[in-house]
Amino acid sequence: MKTLITGGTVVNASGPFVADVLVDGETIAALGAPDSSAAAAWRDGADRVIDAGGKYVVPGAIDAHTHMEMPFGGTYSVDTFETGTRAAAFGGTTTIIDFAIQSRGTSLHQGLETWHGKAEGNCAIDYGFHMIVSDVNEQSLKEMDQLVDEGVTSFKLFMAYPGVFYSTDGEILQAMQQAASNGSTIMMHAENGIAIDVLVAQALARGESDPRFHGLTRPALLEGEATHRAIVLARVAGAPLYIVHLSASEALDEVVAARDIGQNVFAETCPQYLFLSDRDLAREGFDGAKYVCSPPLRPESYHAALWQGLRTDDLSLVSTDHCPFCFKEHKEMGRGDFSKIPNGLPGVEHRLDLIFQGVDQGEISLGRWVEVTSTTPALMFGLFPKKGVIAPGADADIVIYDPHASHVLSAQTHHMNVDYSAYEGLEVRGRASVVLSRGTVIIENDGYVGVAGSGRFLERGLNGCLR
Ligand SMILES: [Zn+2]
C-alpha cells in the first residue's frame, strides 16, 4: 500500500518546507520536491493520493503523560485505553506514553502486567509505558534494570501523596542511583506532600471545603521547594531528572538554574497551566471541582513565564496529564471536602490545537510547536527517529493539519469519555484533518476509520536529550 501526501508544507522541529511525502506500508519512504519527476512517478504508482494543499504535514503528536483507567480515590479515570487513544487520534496524537503503577506491596512487573492487560488489543494508536514506583525496596530497584531491557525506560516517583505514592528523600535517592547505573530517567511529581497535608487538614478544620482551597493549600512555593530538592538529589546521584507537569515560576526558576550549570534536568508543562487559572478553580458553586488537578491551576500571571520557558527550551515539551473524571459521578465525591475531589483534567484530545494557539498568538514558532508536541517527546523517551519526525525510515505517523479550520471545544463534540470540557466554549484555530498511524488513515472527515487494537506497544530506548 503506497500513499502519496501531496501539496502540503512539511513541518519538522527544524521548521517548515514544501515537500511531497511518500508512504510505503507503515513507514515514510521518501520526501520529494512537488514538481520533481520523482514525485510525479510516485503519484502514478500510489494506491492513494491525499491532497494536503494549504495544510501542514506534521509528525504525529506524542503525549508523554496520560492516565487511562487509572485508580484514584476509590474510582478510575473514565477514559479506557480504547476511548482515550481514539480521542487522542482525533486531536492528532498518534502515540501516548501512559503510567503503569506499582501498588505498595507488589512488584513492578505485577503493575506492568496489569497495564499491559488494560492496553493490549484496545489502542487506536501506538503506546508505551512509564513505571510509577511507589514502593522502593531491594526487589523493585533490581526490577528497574529488567524493565529498562523490556522497553520501560523511565520511572516516576512522588514527593506528594503521602501514604499512596509518596517516597521519602532516601528512597528517591536510591531510585535515582539505580537510574544513574542503568541509564533510565527519573520523572518526579515535585510538590511537598508532607507540608501540603498539614495545610489541607488546617483548611478543612477551619471549614474551608470549597474546590478553590485545593489550590490555596498547594502553594507554588512548595512546588518550587520540592523541585529544588529533586534537582539536588539527582545531582548527588548523577541521574537525569524530568519534572512532570510543572506549573509555577518558582519551580521553573529551579529548572533554569540547574540547566544553566549543565545538569541533565528537564521539565514538561501542560496546556491547563498555559490556558486555565485559579479563577477556574474558584468558579461558582461546585464547578471549580472540574478544575481540580495537582499541581493546582495557578494565577493567570504565571502563563507568560511558562510560554517563555517553552521558547527558551527550559520547558522541553508539553504533555497533558490527561486524567479525566466525570463531574456528576466522580468530582461530586468531594462536595463539602475538596480533598476528596479526584485529581485530574481531561485533555488528551486538545493538546495539539491548544499549543497551536501559541503559534497563532506569536508565543512560539511553527517548528517549536512540532518540537514540543512530538520531536522532543520522541527524543526524551527513546522513540526517535521512528517517531517525532517526517523523514525517510520513520513510522508513517502523520497529521495533516489545517491551520485555517476553526472549531469550538465542547463536551458536546469531544471524543473523550467524560461529561465536561475544561475548555467549554473556547474557539481554537487549526485542526487535524487527516491522521495516519503507521501508514493507515485512522481519522478523516471528522470520523474515526481505524480499528481498535491496531496500536502497538512500543519498547522504548534511553533518553536522547542527555548532555
Ligand atoms: Zn500525572
Short mmCIF file of C-alpha atoms and ligand atoms in Angstrom, two decimals:
data_model
loop_
_atom_site.label_atom_id
_atom_site.label_comp_id
_atom_site.label_asym_id
_atom_site.label_seq_id
_atom_site.Cartn_x
_atom_site.Cartn_y
_atom_site.Cartn_z
CA MET A 1 0.00 0.00 0.00
CA LYS A 2 1.55 3.27 -1.17
CA THR A 3 0.13 6.64 -0.16
CA LEU A 4 1.31 9.97 -1.51
CA ILE A 5 0.67 13.13 0.51
CA THR A 6 0.95 15.96 -1.94
CA GLY A 7 0.93 19.75 -2.00
CA GLY A 8 1.46 20.29 1.73
CA THR A 9 4.04 22.08 3.83
CA VAL A 10 6.02 19.62 5.91
CA VAL A 11 6.85 20.94 9.37
CA ASN A 12 9.57 19.28 11.41
CA ALA A 13 11.19 20.69 14.55
CA SER A 14 13.70 22.43 12.28
CA GLY A 15 10.91 24.34 10.55
CA PRO A 16 8.64 24.23 7.50
CA PHE A 17 9.48 23.23 3.92
CA VAL A 18 7.42 22.26 0.90
CA ALA A 19 7.57 18.56 0.02
CA ASP A 20 5.52 15.60 -1.09
CA VAL A 21 5.67 12.63 1.24
CA LEU A 22 5.63 9.05 0.01
CA VAL A 23 4.40 6.44 2.46
CA ASP A 24 5.11 2.80 1.72
CA GLY A 25 3.43 0.35 4.08
CA GLU A 26 3.96 1.51 7.65
CA THR A 27 6.85 3.87 7.08
CA ILE A 28 7.79 7.05 5.26
CA ALA A 29 9.71 6.02 2.14
CA ALA A 30 10.79 9.37 0.69
CA LEU A 31 10.31 13.12 0.53
CA GLY A 32 10.49 14.96 -2.76
CA ALA A 33 10.04 18.37 -4.33
CA PRO A 34 6.40 18.61 -5.51
CA ASP A 35 7.26 19.33 -9.15
CA SER A 36 10.09 16.78 -9.41
CA SER A 37 9.96 13.85 -11.78
CA ALA A 38 10.31 11.55 -8.78
CA ALA A 39 7.14 12.95 -7.18
CA ALA A 40 5.27 12.60 -10.48
CA ALA A 41 6.29 8.94 -10.67
CA TRP A 42 5.18 8.41 -7.07
CA ARG A 43 1.78 9.82 -7.94
CA ASP A 44 1.37 7.32 -10.77
CA GLY A 45 2.37 4.42 -8.55
CA ALA A 46 0.35 5.41 -5.49
CA ASP A 47 -2.66 3.46 -4.27
CA ARG A 48 -3.95 6.59 -2.63
CA VAL A 49 -3.18 10.30 -3.05
CA ILE A 50 -4.02 12.70 -0.21
CA ASP A 51 -4.22 16.37 -1.12
CA ALA A 52 -2.59 18.45 1.61
CA GLY A 53 -2.77 21.76 -0.28
CA GLY A 54 -2.81 24.71 2.14
CA LYS A 55 -2.15 22.42 5.08
CA TYR A 56 0.74 21.39 7.29
CA VAL A 57 2.11 17.87 7.25
CA VAL A 58 3.48 17.20 10.72
CA PRO A 59 4.79 14.18 12.63
CA GLY A 60 2.08 12.58 14.74
CA ALA A 61 1.97 14.17 18.17
CA ILE A 62 3.25 12.25 21.19
CA ASP A 63 1.59 12.69 24.56
CA ALA A 64 4.15 11.53 27.11
CA HIS A 65 1.85 11.86 30.12
CA THR A 66 -1.57 10.16 30.22
CA HIS A 67 -3.55 8.18 32.78
CA MET A 68 -6.12 5.89 31.17
CA GLU A 69 -8.19 3.73 33.54
CA MET A 70 -6.16 4.97 36.48
CA PRO A 71 -7.34 4.09 40.01
CA PHE A 72 -7.65 7.18 42.20
CA GLY A 73 -9.52 7.73 45.45
CA GLY A 74 -11.79 4.69 45.09
CA THR A 75 -12.66 5.21 41.42
CA TYR A 76 -10.99 5.12 37.99
CA SER A 77 -10.21 7.78 35.42
CA VAL A 78 -13.01 7.36 32.92
CA ASP A 79 -11.18 7.00 29.60
CA THR A 80 -10.26 3.42 28.80
CA PHE A 81 -7.29 2.78 26.54
CA GLU A 82 -9.84 2.36 23.75
CA THR A 83 -11.76 5.61 24.24
CA GLY A 84 -8.73 7.62 25.31
CA THR A 85 -6.48 6.67 22.42
CA ARG A 86 -9.31 7.25 19.92
CA ALA A 87 -9.89 10.72 21.35
CA ALA A 88 -6.16 11.34 21.17
CA ALA A 89 -6.17 10.38 17.49
CA PHE A 90 -8.95 12.88 16.76
CA GLY A 91 -6.64 15.59 18.06
CA GLY A 92 -3.60 14.48 16.06
CA THR A 93 -1.85 12.47 18.77
CA THR A 94 -0.55 9.15 17.43
CA THR A 95 1.46 7.94 20.43
CA ILE A 96 0.79 8.05 24.16
CA ILE A 97 3.06 7.08 27.00
CA ASP A 98 0.87 6.09 29.93
CA PHE A 99 1.86 5.34 33.51
CA ALA A 100 1.79 1.75 34.77
CA ILE A 101 1.54 1.70 38.55
CA GLN A 102 3.29 -0.41 41.14
CA SER A 103 1.00 -0.55 44.16
CA ARG A 104 2.65 -0.75 47.55
CA GLY A 105 3.47 -4.32 48.49
CA THR A 106 3.57 -5.56 44.89
CA SER A 107 6.33 -5.81 42.30
CA LEU A 108 6.98 -3.53 39.34
CA HIS A 109 6.26 -6.43 36.99
CA GLN A 110 2.85 -7.08 38.56
CA GLY A 111 1.93 -3.46 37.92
CA LEU A 112 3.31 -3.52 34.39
CA GLU A 113 1.42 -6.71 33.54
CA THR A 114 -1.83 -5.15 34.77
CA TRP A 115 -1.34 -2.16 32.48
CA HIS A 116 -0.37 -4.34 29.53
CA GLY A 117 -3.64 -6.17 30.12
CA LYS A 118 -5.64 -2.93 30.03
CA ALA A 119 -3.98 -1.64 26.85
CA GLU A 120 -3.29 -4.67 24.70
CA GLY A 121 -5.72 -5.06 21.81
CA ASN A 122 -7.58 -1.85 22.66
CA CYS A 123 -5.49 1.07 21.45
CA ALA A 124 -6.13 3.12 18.32
CA ILE A 125 -2.55 4.41 18.33
CA ASP A 126 0.85 3.20 19.48
CA TYR A 127 1.63 3.35 23.18
CA GLY A 128 4.41 2.93 25.69
CA PHE A 129 4.63 2.89 29.46
CA HIS A 130 6.48 4.72 32.17
CA MET A 131 6.53 2.93 35.52
CA ILE A 132 5.33 4.55 38.74
CA VAL A 133 7.46 3.24 41.59
CA SER A 134 5.58 3.60 44.86
CA ASP A 135 7.48 1.01 46.85
CA VAL A 136 11.23 1.49 46.66
CA ASN A 137 12.92 -1.64 48.02
CA GLU A 138 15.67 -4.05 47.09
CA GLN A 139 13.46 -6.03 44.73
CA SER A 140 11.91 -3.07 42.92
CA LEU A 141 15.34 -1.47 42.49
CA LYS A 142 16.58 -4.65 40.78
CA GLU A 143 13.45 -4.82 38.67
CA MET A 144 14.14 -1.34 37.33
CA ASP A 145 17.10 -2.79 35.43
CA GLN A 146 14.90 -5.52 33.95
CA LEU A 147 12.23 -3.06 32.90
CA VAL A 148 14.79 -1.00 31.01
CA ASP A 149 15.52 -4.13 28.97
CA GLU A 150 11.78 -4.53 28.35
CA GLY A 151 11.46 -1.03 26.91
CA VAL A 152 10.21 0.77 30.01
CA THR A 153 12.99 3.29 30.47
CA SER A 154 11.52 5.96 32.74
CA PHE A 155 10.36 5.74 36.33
CA LYS A 156 8.11 8.17 38.14
CA LEU A 157 8.37 8.95 41.83
CA PHE A 158 6.24 11.19 44.01
CA MET A 159 7.13 13.77 46.62
CA ALA A 160 3.35 14.26 47.01
CA TYR A 161 0.50 11.97 48.17
CA PRO A 162 1.87 10.58 51.47
CA GLY A 163 0.54 7.09 52.15
CA VAL A 164 -0.22 6.44 48.48
CA PHE A 165 2.59 7.12 46.01
CA TYR A 166 4.91 9.14 48.27
CA SER A 167 8.59 8.24 48.56
CA THR A 168 10.99 9.62 51.16
CA ASP A 169 14.07 11.55 50.06
CA GLY A 170 16.16 8.48 50.89
CA GLU A 171 14.01 6.23 48.71
CA ILE A 172 14.12 8.78 45.91
CA LEU A 173 17.91 8.94 46.15
CA GLN A 174 18.14 5.15 45.90
CA ALA A 175 15.93 5.05 42.81
CA MET A 176 17.98 7.83 41.26
CA GLN A 177 21.20 5.93 41.91
CA GLN A 178 19.67 2.92 40.20
CA ALA A 179 18.66 5.10 37.24
CA ALA A 180 22.18 6.51 37.06
CA SER A 181 23.53 2.99 36.71
CA ASN A 182 21.01 1.64 34.19
CA GLY A 183 20.64 4.76 32.03
CA SER A 184 16.96 5.38 32.70
CA THR A 185 15.31 8.68 33.54
CA ILE A 186 13.59 9.56 36.82
CA MET A 187 10.38 11.53 36.49
CA MET A 188 9.23 13.49 39.52
CA HIS A 189 5.94 14.77 40.84
CA ALA A 190 7.53 17.64 42.72
CA GLU A 191 5.25 19.01 45.41
CA ASN A 192 5.99 18.81 49.14
CA GLY A 193 3.17 16.45 50.07
CA ILE A 194 4.02 16.27 53.78
CA ALA A 195 3.62 20.04 54.21
CA ILE A 196 0.59 20.13 51.90
CA ASP A 197 -1.24 17.55 54.01
CA VAL A 198 -0.82 19.81 57.05
CA LEU A 199 -2.24 22.81 55.17
CA VAL A 200 -5.16 20.70 53.89
CA ALA A 201 -6.05 19.47 57.40
CA GLN A 202 -5.87 23.03 58.76
CA ALA A 203 -8.09 24.38 55.99
CA LEU A 204 -10.71 21.67 56.47
CA ALA A 205 -10.65 22.28 60.26
CA ARG A 206 -11.48 25.93 59.54
CA GLY A 207 -14.43 24.82 57.42
CA GLU A 208 -12.75 25.79 54.15
CA SER A 209 -14.11 22.99 51.99
CA ASP A 210 -14.72 24.53 48.52
CA PRO A 211 -12.68 23.46 45.48
CA ARG A 212 -10.65 26.68 45.47
CA PHE A 213 -8.99 25.64 48.73
CA HIS A 214 -7.42 22.76 46.80
CA GLY A 215 -5.28 25.42 45.14
CA LEU A 216 -4.67 27.52 48.24
CA THR A 217 -3.37 24.51 50.20
CA ARG A 218 -0.86 23.60 47.49
CA PRO A 219 1.15 26.84 47.21
CA ALA A 220 3.61 27.33 44.36
CA LEU A 221 6.40 27.73 46.92
CA LEU A 222 6.01 24.08 47.88
CA GLU A 223 6.31 23.09 44.22
CA GLY A 224 9.44 25.22 43.95
CA GLU A 225 10.90 23.70 47.12
CA ALA A 226 10.26 20.13 46.00
CA THR A 227 11.65 20.83 42.54
CA HIS A 228 14.81 22.20 44.11
CA ARG A 229 15.13 19.17 46.38
CA ALA A 230 14.60 16.74 43.49
CA ILE A 231 17.26 18.52 41.46
CA VAL A 232 19.77 18.34 44.30
CA LEU A 233 19.06 14.64 44.91
CA ALA A 234 19.51 13.96 41.18
CA ARG A 235 22.80 15.84 41.21
CA VAL A 236 24.04 13.78 44.17
CA ALA A 237 23.01 10.56 42.38
CA GLY A 238 24.29 11.68 38.98
CA ALA A 239 20.96 10.82 37.35
CA PRO A 240 18.91 12.63 34.72
CA LEU A 241 15.73 14.19 36.09
CA TYR A 242 12.46 15.03 34.38
CA ILE A 243 9.95 17.20 36.26
CA VAL A 244 6.37 16.36 35.28
CA HIS A 245 3.54 18.90 34.95
CA LEU A 246 5.50 21.97 36.00
CA SER A 247 3.00 24.73 36.79
CA ALA A 248 4.84 27.58 38.52
CA SER A 249 7.67 30.09 38.07
CA GLU A 250 9.01 29.04 41.47
CA ALA A 251 9.68 25.58 40.02
CA LEU A 252 10.77 26.81 36.59
CA ASP A 253 13.44 29.05 38.19
CA GLU A 254 14.97 25.95 39.80
CA VAL A 255 14.99 24.09 36.48
CA VAL A 256 16.61 27.07 34.73
CA ALA A 257 19.34 27.30 37.39
CA ALA A 258 20.11 23.57 37.10
CA ARG A 259 20.19 23.66 33.30
CA ASP A 260 22.44 26.71 33.37
CA ILE A 261 25.12 24.68 35.16
CA GLY A 262 24.72 21.82 32.67
CA GLN A 263 22.75 19.38 34.79
CA ASN A 264 20.52 16.93 32.91
CA VAL A 265 17.26 18.39 34.21
CA PHE A 266 14.18 18.62 32.01
CA ALA A 267 10.59 19.66 32.56
CA GLU A 268 7.24 19.50 30.86
CA THR A 269 4.25 21.75 31.32
CA CYS A 270 0.64 21.07 30.34
CA PRO A 271 -1.99 23.05 28.39
CA GLN A 272 -4.05 23.62 31.54
CA TYR A 273 -1.20 25.62 33.09
CA LEU A 274 -0.95 27.76 29.95
CA PHE A 275 -4.66 28.38 29.35
CA LEU A 276 -6.54 27.96 32.66
CA SER A 277 -6.06 29.59 36.06
CA ASP A 278 -7.04 29.66 39.74
CA ARG A 279 -10.08 31.67 38.66
CA ASP A 280 -11.47 28.49 37.10
CA LEU A 281 -10.86 26.67 40.37
CA ALA A 282 -12.86 29.41 42.13
CA ARG A 283 -15.87 29.16 39.79
CA GLU A 284 -19.26 29.49 41.40
CA GLY A 285 -20.93 26.66 43.22
CA PHE A 286 -19.09 23.39 42.87
CA ASP A 287 -17.99 24.00 39.26
CA GLY A 288 -14.42 24.58 40.40
CA ALA A 289 -14.19 20.82 41.03
CA LYS A 290 -13.89 20.36 37.27
CA TYR A 291 -10.53 22.11 37.51
CA VAL A 292 -9.01 20.20 40.43
CA CYS A 293 -5.66 18.73 39.43
CA SER A 294 -2.24 18.63 41.06
CA PRO A 295 -0.23 20.79 40.97
CA PRO A 296 -3.22 23.16 41.01
CA LEU A 297 -4.04 25.79 38.43
CA ARG A 298 -2.04 28.94 39.18
CA PRO A 299 -2.83 32.65 38.75
CA GLU A 300 -3.00 33.85 35.14
CA SER A 301 0.15 35.89 35.75
CA TYR A 302 2.14 32.63 35.56
CA HIS A 303 1.23 31.95 31.93
CA ALA A 304 3.82 34.31 30.44
CA ALA A 305 6.70 32.65 32.31
CA LEU A 306 5.65 29.21 31.06
CA TRP A 307 5.46 30.37 27.43
CA GLN A 308 8.87 31.96 27.93
CA GLY A 309 10.16 28.62 29.27
CA LEU A 310 8.87 26.89 26.16
CA ARG A 311 10.66 29.43 23.96
CA THR A 312 13.98 29.06 25.78
CA ASP A 313 13.75 25.24 25.97
CA ASP A 314 13.87 25.32 29.78
CA LEU A 315 10.48 23.65 29.36
CA SER A 316 11.30 20.83 26.96
CA LEU A 317 7.84 19.75 25.97
CA VAL A 318 4.09 19.81 26.58
CA SER A 319 2.12 16.78 27.79
CA THR A 320 -1.46 16.65 29.01
CA ASP A 321 -1.51 14.68 32.28
CA HIS A 322 -4.86 13.51 30.85
CA CYS A 323 -6.74 12.03 33.81
CA PRO A 324 -10.48 12.53 33.32
CA PHE A 325 -13.13 12.12 35.99
CA CYS A 326 -16.79 12.84 35.37
CA PHE A 327 -18.24 15.89 37.08
CA LYS A 328 -21.53 14.22 38.02
CA GLU A 329 -20.35 10.87 39.20
CA HIS A 330 -16.81 11.41 40.45
CA LYS A 331 -15.96 15.04 41.18
CA GLU A 332 -19.16 15.09 43.31
CA MET A 333 -17.42 12.82 45.81
CA GLY A 334 -15.61 15.92 47.06
CA ARG A 335 -18.63 18.13 47.70
CA GLY A 336 -18.09 19.51 51.19
CA ASP A 337 -14.46 18.32 51.28
CA PHE A 338 -12.17 19.46 48.45
CA SER A 339 -9.56 16.86 49.45
CA LYS A 340 -11.92 14.11 48.26
CA ILE A 341 -12.28 15.51 44.73
CA PRO A 342 -10.47 13.15 42.33
CA ASN A 343 -7.45 14.98 40.89
CA GLY A 344 -7.24 15.32 37.15
CA LEU A 345 -8.44 17.01 33.97
CA PRO A 346 -9.38 15.66 30.55
CA GLY A 347 -7.12 16.94 27.77
CA VAL A 348 -5.58 14.26 25.55
CA GLU A 349 -7.67 15.37 22.57
CA HIS A 350 -6.82 19.08 22.61
CA ARG A 351 -3.08 19.49 23.18
CA LEU A 352 -2.01 19.96 19.57
CA ASP A 353 -4.77 22.53 18.93
CA LEU A 354 -4.18 24.44 22.17
CA ILE A 355 -0.43 24.72 21.66
CA PHE A 356 -1.07 25.76 18.05
CA GLN A 357 -2.81 28.82 19.51
CA GLY A 358 0.63 29.75 20.80
CA VAL A 359 1.86 29.81 17.18
CA ASP A 360 -1.14 31.88 16.16
CA GLN A 361 -0.51 34.31 19.02
CA GLY A 362 3.23 34.63 18.35
CA GLU A 363 4.39 32.82 21.50
CA ILE A 364 6.31 30.06 19.68
CA SER A 365 7.34 29.25 16.13
CA LEU A 366 5.78 26.62 13.91
CA GLY A 367 8.84 24.39 14.29
CA ARG A 368 8.80 24.76 18.05
CA TRP A 369 5.13 23.69 18.06
CA VAL A 370 6.15 20.42 16.44
CA GLU A 371 9.20 20.11 18.65
CA VAL A 372 7.36 20.41 22.00
CA THR A 373 4.43 18.20 20.95
CA SER A 374 6.26 15.48 19.00
CA THR A 375 10.00 15.63 18.36
CA THR A 376 11.28 16.23 21.88
CA PRO A 377 8.88 13.71 23.47
CA ALA A 378 10.23 11.15 20.98
CA LEU A 379 13.85 12.01 21.81
CA MET A 380 13.32 12.28 25.56
CA PHE A 381 11.59 8.93 25.83
CA GLY A 382 13.61 6.84 23.42
CA LEU A 383 11.30 6.75 20.38
CA PHE A 384 13.31 8.89 17.95
CA PRO A 385 13.77 8.62 14.93
CA LYS A 386 10.93 6.11 14.49
CA LYS A 387 8.61 8.74 15.91
CA GLY A 388 8.73 12.52 16.08
CA VAL A 389 9.90 13.40 12.57
CA ILE A 390 8.80 13.38 8.95
CA ALA A 391 11.80 11.63 7.38
CA PRO A 392 12.56 8.53 5.33
CA GLY A 393 12.53 5.45 7.55
CA ALA A 394 10.33 6.95 10.25
CA ASP A 395 6.97 5.42 11.11
CA ALA A 396 4.29 7.00 8.95
CA ASP A 397 2.53 8.63 11.92
CA ILE A 398 1.43 11.77 10.10
CA VAL A 399 -1.04 14.56 10.79
CA ILE A 400 -2.37 16.72 8.00
CA TYR A 401 -3.18 19.85 9.92
CA ASP A 402 -5.45 22.58 8.61
CA PRO A 403 -4.28 25.88 10.14
CA HIS A 404 -7.37 27.73 8.89
CA ALA A 405 -10.10 25.46 10.22
CA SER A 406 -11.54 26.68 13.48
CA HIS A 407 -13.67 24.81 15.95
CA VAL A 408 -15.16 25.18 19.40
CA LEU A 409 -14.03 22.87 22.19
CA SER A 410 -17.01 21.37 23.98
CA ALA A 411 -18.23 18.28 25.83
CA GLN A 412 -20.96 18.10 23.16
CA THR A 413 -18.43 17.38 20.44
CA HIS A 414 -15.28 15.98 22.03
CA HIS A 415 -14.50 12.28 21.93
CA MET A 416 -13.15 11.81 25.43
CA ASN A 417 -15.39 9.70 27.65
CA VAL A 418 -16.10 12.48 30.14
CA ASP A 419 -19.15 14.65 30.80
CA TYR A 420 -17.49 18.08 30.74
CA SER A 421 -14.79 20.03 28.93
CA ALA A 422 -12.26 22.13 30.83
CA TYR A 423 -12.26 24.40 27.76
CA GLU A 424 -16.02 24.54 27.16
CA GLY A 425 -16.83 27.15 24.51
CA LEU A 426 -13.24 28.02 23.64
CA GLU A 427 -12.81 28.66 19.92
CA VAL A 428 -9.48 27.45 18.54
CA ARG A 429 -7.91 27.88 15.15
CA GLY A 430 -6.35 24.84 13.50
CA ARG A 431 -7.43 21.24 13.38
CA ALA A 432 -6.14 17.81 12.45
CA SER A 433 -7.99 16.93 9.24
CA VAL A 434 -6.35 13.59 8.36
CA VAL A 435 -4.37 11.39 10.75
CA LEU A 436 -2.27 8.38 9.79
CA SER A 437 -0.98 5.81 12.24
CA ARG A 438 1.87 3.76 10.75
CA GLY A 439 0.65 4.40 7.23
CA THR A 440 -3.05 3.74 7.83
CA VAL A 441 -5.55 6.58 7.77
CA ILE A 442 -7.40 6.48 11.11
CA ILE A 443 -9.06 9.91 11.14
CA GLU A 444 -10.68 11.65 8.16
CA ASN A 445 -13.85 13.67 7.52
CA ASP A 446 -14.25 14.18 11.29
CA GLY A 447 -14.61 10.43 11.77
CA TYR A 448 -12.58 7.58 13.19
CA VAL A 449 -11.91 4.99 10.48
CA GLY A 450 -9.29 2.93 12.31
CA VAL A 451 -9.55 -0.34 14.18
CA ALA A 452 -9.28 -0.61 17.96
CA GLY A 453 -6.25 -2.71 18.73
CA SER A 454 -4.13 -1.56 15.80
CA GLY A 455 -1.97 0.43 18.22
CA ARG A 456 1.15 -1.44 19.28
CA PHE A 457 3.24 -1.44 22.44
CA LEU A 458 6.49 0.46 21.91
CA GLU A 459 9.67 -0.75 23.53
CA ARG A 460 11.49 2.47 24.21
CA GLY A 461 15.20 3.22 24.25
CA LEU A 462 17.09 5.57 26.55
CA ASN A 463 16.80 9.34 26.85
CA GLY A 464 18.17 11.04 23.73
CA CYS A 465 18.24 14.54 25.26
CA LEU A 466 21.15 14.00 27.66
CA ARG A 467 24.13 16.33 27.53
ZN ZN B 1 0.05 12.53 36.01
#
